């Protein structure tokens, strides 16, 4: 979301009118002749009316963004957001049915009710309303770009850092994955020449690896050093360089650990990963597989991973309730997931927190809007959350067998939640209750982080067979 001044609204209106005029003048790149104007007058009137309604809708959105949250706070202050959710679901159905009149009317009602600084229901619905509004527009519309505004690289990094710092969400995934990797290394210590090679398919900012560096350094001595090499795939060269610098500088504080980082652009086909003799190879798939745009790419990736003959493969995926094969099923599944995420942030940060707003605007909100519009753009790099059982079947079909999650991992996860939970009571059993909870699943072969009755993340470890 971005605040706009009155002058900017005037510019948008002028832009809208110019776009409409341009559409009148051209059709498929050819100038419309004068004698066709009368034949298209009805279509023109309808189009102009539709564009006026769209512009009016966006004006209401701007009013919502300017509205002081204290005056909106009482809209659903009883904690019952069901009417708002029901209206949102009705709107999604209307959008899916291409019922423009009903869609625009419902969206206008929603923009008058939601708030990005209200309670968790109002906040999460606000971003879903943006996603639905964008779905009514063409990709060439300037309004579409405004609704789907991409955060800058710096904004994305800051929002990721904020969520990492205040919530157990990412730390649960990283610490549990690292514990499984460390235990695989320890099992092979007599024959791996004290060398560990981690292949991370989405190294992102490298936040996962300082804790592993520290854990390995505690096992190393000046006379018995440990070698850690991380091969990390990243989105761009700049991100890889920054990640390498961050990790190399951190590792310098541990003299008994030999650290090396190799950055590769995501999607690179690598034949030789320079394996050292007998080194323990660990493949890290943290929130990566679900970003692949089709099942064929997932299959190719798992086939490549199996060819590496790793000692362990760690899979971490956001938890879905169904395969999102239709827009409405994807919408409903996403709503359940992100409602839990927004609600959990109220346990981590106060309502007026600038950090919480940044997390929701630049990270979660962006993801919501992308998921609601990804089918039009091919679904590239847009997460599709699925059940743990779905990923389990895929892993088994590609020659992997699940291993037990250690009791130490469970203890570590519970300790993390005790440190990171502020207001709500912890739950550690499958049936759960309020607040964050951690659960063993699949007879101890997986461990999940949940919020209330909703699983958020699931970690599992695999070996090649």
CSV table of C-alpha atoms in Angstrom, one decimal, residues 67-250:
chain,number,residue,atom,x,y,z
A,67,UNK,CA,-8.3,6.5,7.7
A,68,UNK,CA,-7.0,6.7,11.2
A,69,UNK,CA,-7.1,3.2,12.7
A,70,UNK,CA,-8.5,4.4,16.0
A,71,UNK,CA,-11.7,5.4,14.3
A,72,UNK,CA,-11.9,1.9,12.7
A,73,UNK,CA,-11.0,-0.1,15.7
A,74,UNK,CA,-14.6,-0.9,16.7
A,75,UNK,CA,-15.7,-2.4,13.4
A,76,UNK,CA,-15.2,-6.0,14.6
A,77,UNK,CA,-14.0,-5.3,18.1
A,78,UNK,CA,-16.1,-8.2,19.5
A,79,UNK,CA,-13.7,-10.5,17.8
A,80,UNK,CA,-16.3,-11.9,15.4
A,81,UNK,CA,-15.1,-11.3,11.9
A,82,UNK,CA,-17.4,-13.9,10.3
A,83,UNK,CA,-19.6,-11.3,8.5
A,84,UNK,CA,-16.5,-9.8,7.0
A,85,UNK,CA,-15.2,-13.3,6.0
A,86,UNK,CA,-18.5,-14.2,4.5
A,87,UNK,CA,-18.6,-11.0,2.4
A,88,UNK,CA,-15.1,-11.7,1.2
A,89,UNK,CA,-15.9,-15.3,0.1
A,90,UNK,CA,-19.0,-14.0,-1.7
A,91,UNK,CA,-16.9,-11.5,-3.5
A,92,UNK,CA,-14.3,-14.1,-4.5
A,93,UNK,CA,-17.2,-16.2,-6.0
A,94,UNK,CA,-18.5,-13.2,-7.9
A,95,UNK,CA,-15.0,-12.4,-9.2
A,96,UNK,CA,-14.5,-16.1,-10.3
A,97,UNK,CA,-17.9,-16.0,-12.0
A,98,UNK,CA,-16.9,-12.8,-13.8
A,99,UNK,CA,-19.9,-11.0,-12.3
A,100,UNK,CA,-18.5,-7.5,-12.5
A,101,UNK,CA,-21.5,-5.6,-10.9
A,102,UNK,CA,-21.6,-7.8,-7.9
A,103,UNK,CA,-17.8,-7.9,-7.6
A,104,UNK,CA,-17.4,-4.1,-7.7
A,105,UNK,CA,-20.3,-3.6,-5.2
A,106,UNK,CA,-18.9,-6.1,-2.7
A,107,UNK,CA,-15.3,-4.8,-3.1
A,108,UNK,CA,-16.6,-1.2,-2.4
A,109,UNK,CA,-18.3,-2.5,0.8
A,110,UNK,CA,-15.2,-4.3,1.9
A,111,UNK,CA,-12.9,-1.2,1.4
A,112,UNK,CA,-15.3,0.7,3.7
A,113,UNK,CA,-14.9,-2.0,6.4
A,114,UNK,CA,-11.3,-3.3,6.3
A,115,UNK,CA,-8.2,-1.6,7.8
A,116,UNK,CA,-4.5,-2.3,7.5
A,117,UNK,CA,-4.1,-1.1,11.1
A,118,UNK,CA,-7.2,-2.8,12.6
A,119,UNK,CA,-7.5,-6.2,14.1
A,120,UNK,CA,-6.1,-9.3,12.4
A,121,UNK,CA,-9.3,-10.1,10.5
A,122,UNK,CA,-9.6,-6.6,9.1
A,123,UNK,CA,-5.9,-6.5,8.2
A,124,UNK,CA,-5.7,-9.9,6.3
A,125,UNK,CA,-9.0,-9.2,4.5
A,126,UNK,CA,-7.6,-5.8,3.3
A,127,UNK,CA,-4.9,-7.6,1.3
A,128,UNK,CA,-7.2,-10.2,-0.1
A,129,UNK,CA,-9.5,-7.3,-1.3
A,130,UNK,CA,-6.5,-5.8,-3.1
A,131,UNK,CA,-5.8,-9.1,-4.7
A,132,UNK,CA,-9.4,-9.5,-5.9
A,133,UNK,CA,-9.4,-5.9,-7.2
A,134,UNK,CA,-6.3,-6.6,-9.2
A,135,UNK,CA,-7.8,-9.7,-10.7
A,136,UNK,CA,-10.5,-7.5,-12.3
A,137,UNK,CA,-7.9,-5.5,-14.2
A,138,UNK,CA,-5.6,-6.3,-17.2
A,139,UNK,CA,-1.9,-6.6,-16.6
A,140,UNK,CA,-1.3,-3.5,-18.7
A,141,UNK,CA,-3.5,-1.3,-16.5
A,142,UNK,CA,-1.6,1.2,-14.4
A,143,UNK,CA,-4.1,0.5,-11.6
A,144,UNK,CA,-2.9,-3.2,-11.6
A,145,UNK,CA,0.7,-2.1,-11.0
A,146,UNK,CA,-0.5,0.2,-8.2
A,147,UNK,CA,-2.4,-2.6,-6.4
A,148,UNK,CA,0.4,-5.2,-7.0
A,149,UNK,CA,3.2,-2.8,-6.0
A,150,UNK,CA,6.4,-4.7,-5.6
A,151,UNK,CA,8.6,-3.9,-2.5
A,152,UNK,CA,12.1,-2.7,-3.2
A,153,UNK,CA,14.9,-5.1,-2.4
A,154,UNK,CA,15.7,-3.2,0.8
A,155,UNK,CA,12.0,-3.3,1.9
A,156,UNK,CA,11.8,-7.0,1.3
A,157,UNK,CA,15.0,-7.6,3.2
A,158,UNK,CA,13.8,-5.5,6.2
A,159,UNK,CA,10.4,-7.2,6.3
A,160,UNK,CA,12.1,-10.6,6.2
A,161,UNK,CA,14.5,-9.6,9.0
A,162,UNK,CA,11.6,-8.3,11.1
A,163,UNK,CA,9.6,-11.5,10.8
A,164,UNK,CA,12.8,-13.6,11.5
A,165,UNK,CA,13.5,-11.5,14.7
A,166,UNK,CA,10.0,-11.4,16.3
A,167,UNK,CA,8.3,-14.6,15.3
A,168,UNK,CA,9.4,-18.3,15.8
A,169,UNK,CA,8.2,-18.9,12.2
A,170,UNK,CA,11.5,-18.9,10.3
A,171,UNK,CA,13.6,-19.8,13.3
A,172,UNK,CA,11.6,-23.0,14.0
A,173,UNK,CA,12.2,-24.1,10.4
A,174,UNK,CA,15.9,-23.3,10.4
A,175,UNK,CA,16.9,-24.6,13.8
A,176,UNK,CA,15.0,-27.9,13.3
A,177,UNK,CA,16.5,-28.3,9.8
A,178,UNK,CA,20.0,-27.6,11.2
A,179,UNK,CA,19.6,-30.0,14.0
A,180,UNK,CA,18.8,-32.8,11.5
A,181,UNK,CA,21.8,-31.8,9.4
A,182,UNK,CA,24.1,-31.8,12.4
A,183,UNK,CA,22.9,-35.2,13.5
A,184,UNK,CA,23.5,-36.6,10.0
A,185,UNK,CA,27.1,-35.2,10.1
A,186,UNK,CA,27.7,-36.7,13.6
A,187,UNK,CA,26.6,-40.2,12.4
A,188,UNK,CA,29.3,-40.1,9.7
A,189,UNK,CA,32.0,-38.4,11.7
A,190,UNK,CA,34.3,-41.5,11.6
A,191,UNK,CA,34.4,-41.6,7.8
A,192,UNK,CA,33.5,-38.1,6.5
A,193,UNK,CA,36.9,-36.5,7.2
A,194,UNK,CA,35.0,-34.0,9.4
A,195,UNK,CA,33.7,-32.4,6.2
A,196,UNK,CA,30.1,-31.2,5.7
A,197,UNK,CA,28.8,-30.0,2.4
A,198,UNK,CA,25.3,-28.3,2.5
A,199,UNK,CA,23.6,-27.7,-0.8
A,200,UNK,CA,20.9,-25.1,-0.2
A,201,UNK,CA,18.4,-24.7,-3.1
A,202,UNK,CA,17.2,-21.3,-1.9
A,203,UNK,CA,19.9,-19.6,0.3
A,204,UNK,CA,18.0,-16.3,0.4
A,205,UNK,CA,19.8,-14.1,2.9
A,206,UNK,CA,21.7,-17.0,4.5
A,207,UNK,CA,20.0,-16.5,7.9
A,208,UNK,CA,19.7,-20.2,8.4
A,209,UNK,CA,23.4,-20.9,8.6
A,210,UNK,CA,25.0,-18.9,11.5
A,211,UNK,CA,23.4,-21.3,14.0
A,212,UNK,CA,24.9,-24.3,12.2
A,213,UNK,CA,28.3,-22.6,12.0
A,214,UNK,CA,28.2,-22.0,15.7
A,215,UNK,CA,27.1,-25.6,16.5
A,216,UNK,CA,29.9,-27.1,14.4
A,217,UNK,CA,32.5,-24.8,15.9
A,218,UNK,CA,31.6,-26.1,19.3
A,219,UNK,CA,32.6,-29.6,18.1
A,220,UNK,CA,35.8,-28.4,16.5
A,221,UNK,CA,39.3,-27.9,18.1
A,222,UNK,CA,42.5,-26.3,16.8
A,223,UNK,CA,43.9,-29.8,16.3
A,224,UNK,CA,40.8,-31.3,14.9
A,225,UNK,CA,39.1,-28.8,12.6
A,226,UNK,CA,35.8,-29.1,10.8
A,227,UNK,CA,35.2,-28.1,7.2
A,228,UNK,CA,31.8,-26.6,6.2
A,229,UNK,CA,31.0,-25.8,2.6
A,230,UNK,CA,27.7,-24.3,1.6
A,231,UNK,CA,26.6,-24.3,-2.0
A,232,UNK,CA,23.8,-21.8,-2.2
A,233,UNK,CA,21.4,-21.1,-5.0
A,234,UNK,CA,20.1,-17.5,-5.1
A,235,UNK,CA,17.8,-15.2,-7.1
A,236,UNK,CA,20.5,-12.8,-8.3
A,237,UNK,CA,24.2,-12.1,-8.1
A,238,UNK,CA,24.0,-9.2,-5.7
A,239,UNK,CA,22.0,-11.2,-3.1
A,240,UNK,CA,24.5,-14.1,-3.4
A,241,UNK,CA,27.5,-11.7,-2.9
A,242,UNK,CA,25.8,-10.1,0.2
A,243,UNK,CA,25.0,-13.5,1.6
A,244,UNK,CA,28.5,-14.8,1.1
A,245,UNK,CA,30.0,-11.6,2.8
A,246,UNK,CA,27.6,-12.0,5.7
A,247,UNK,CA,28.4,-15.7,6.3
A,248,UNK,CA,32.2,-15.4,5.8
A,249,UNK,CA,32.4,-12.5,8.2
A,250,UNK,CA,30.4,-14.4,10.8
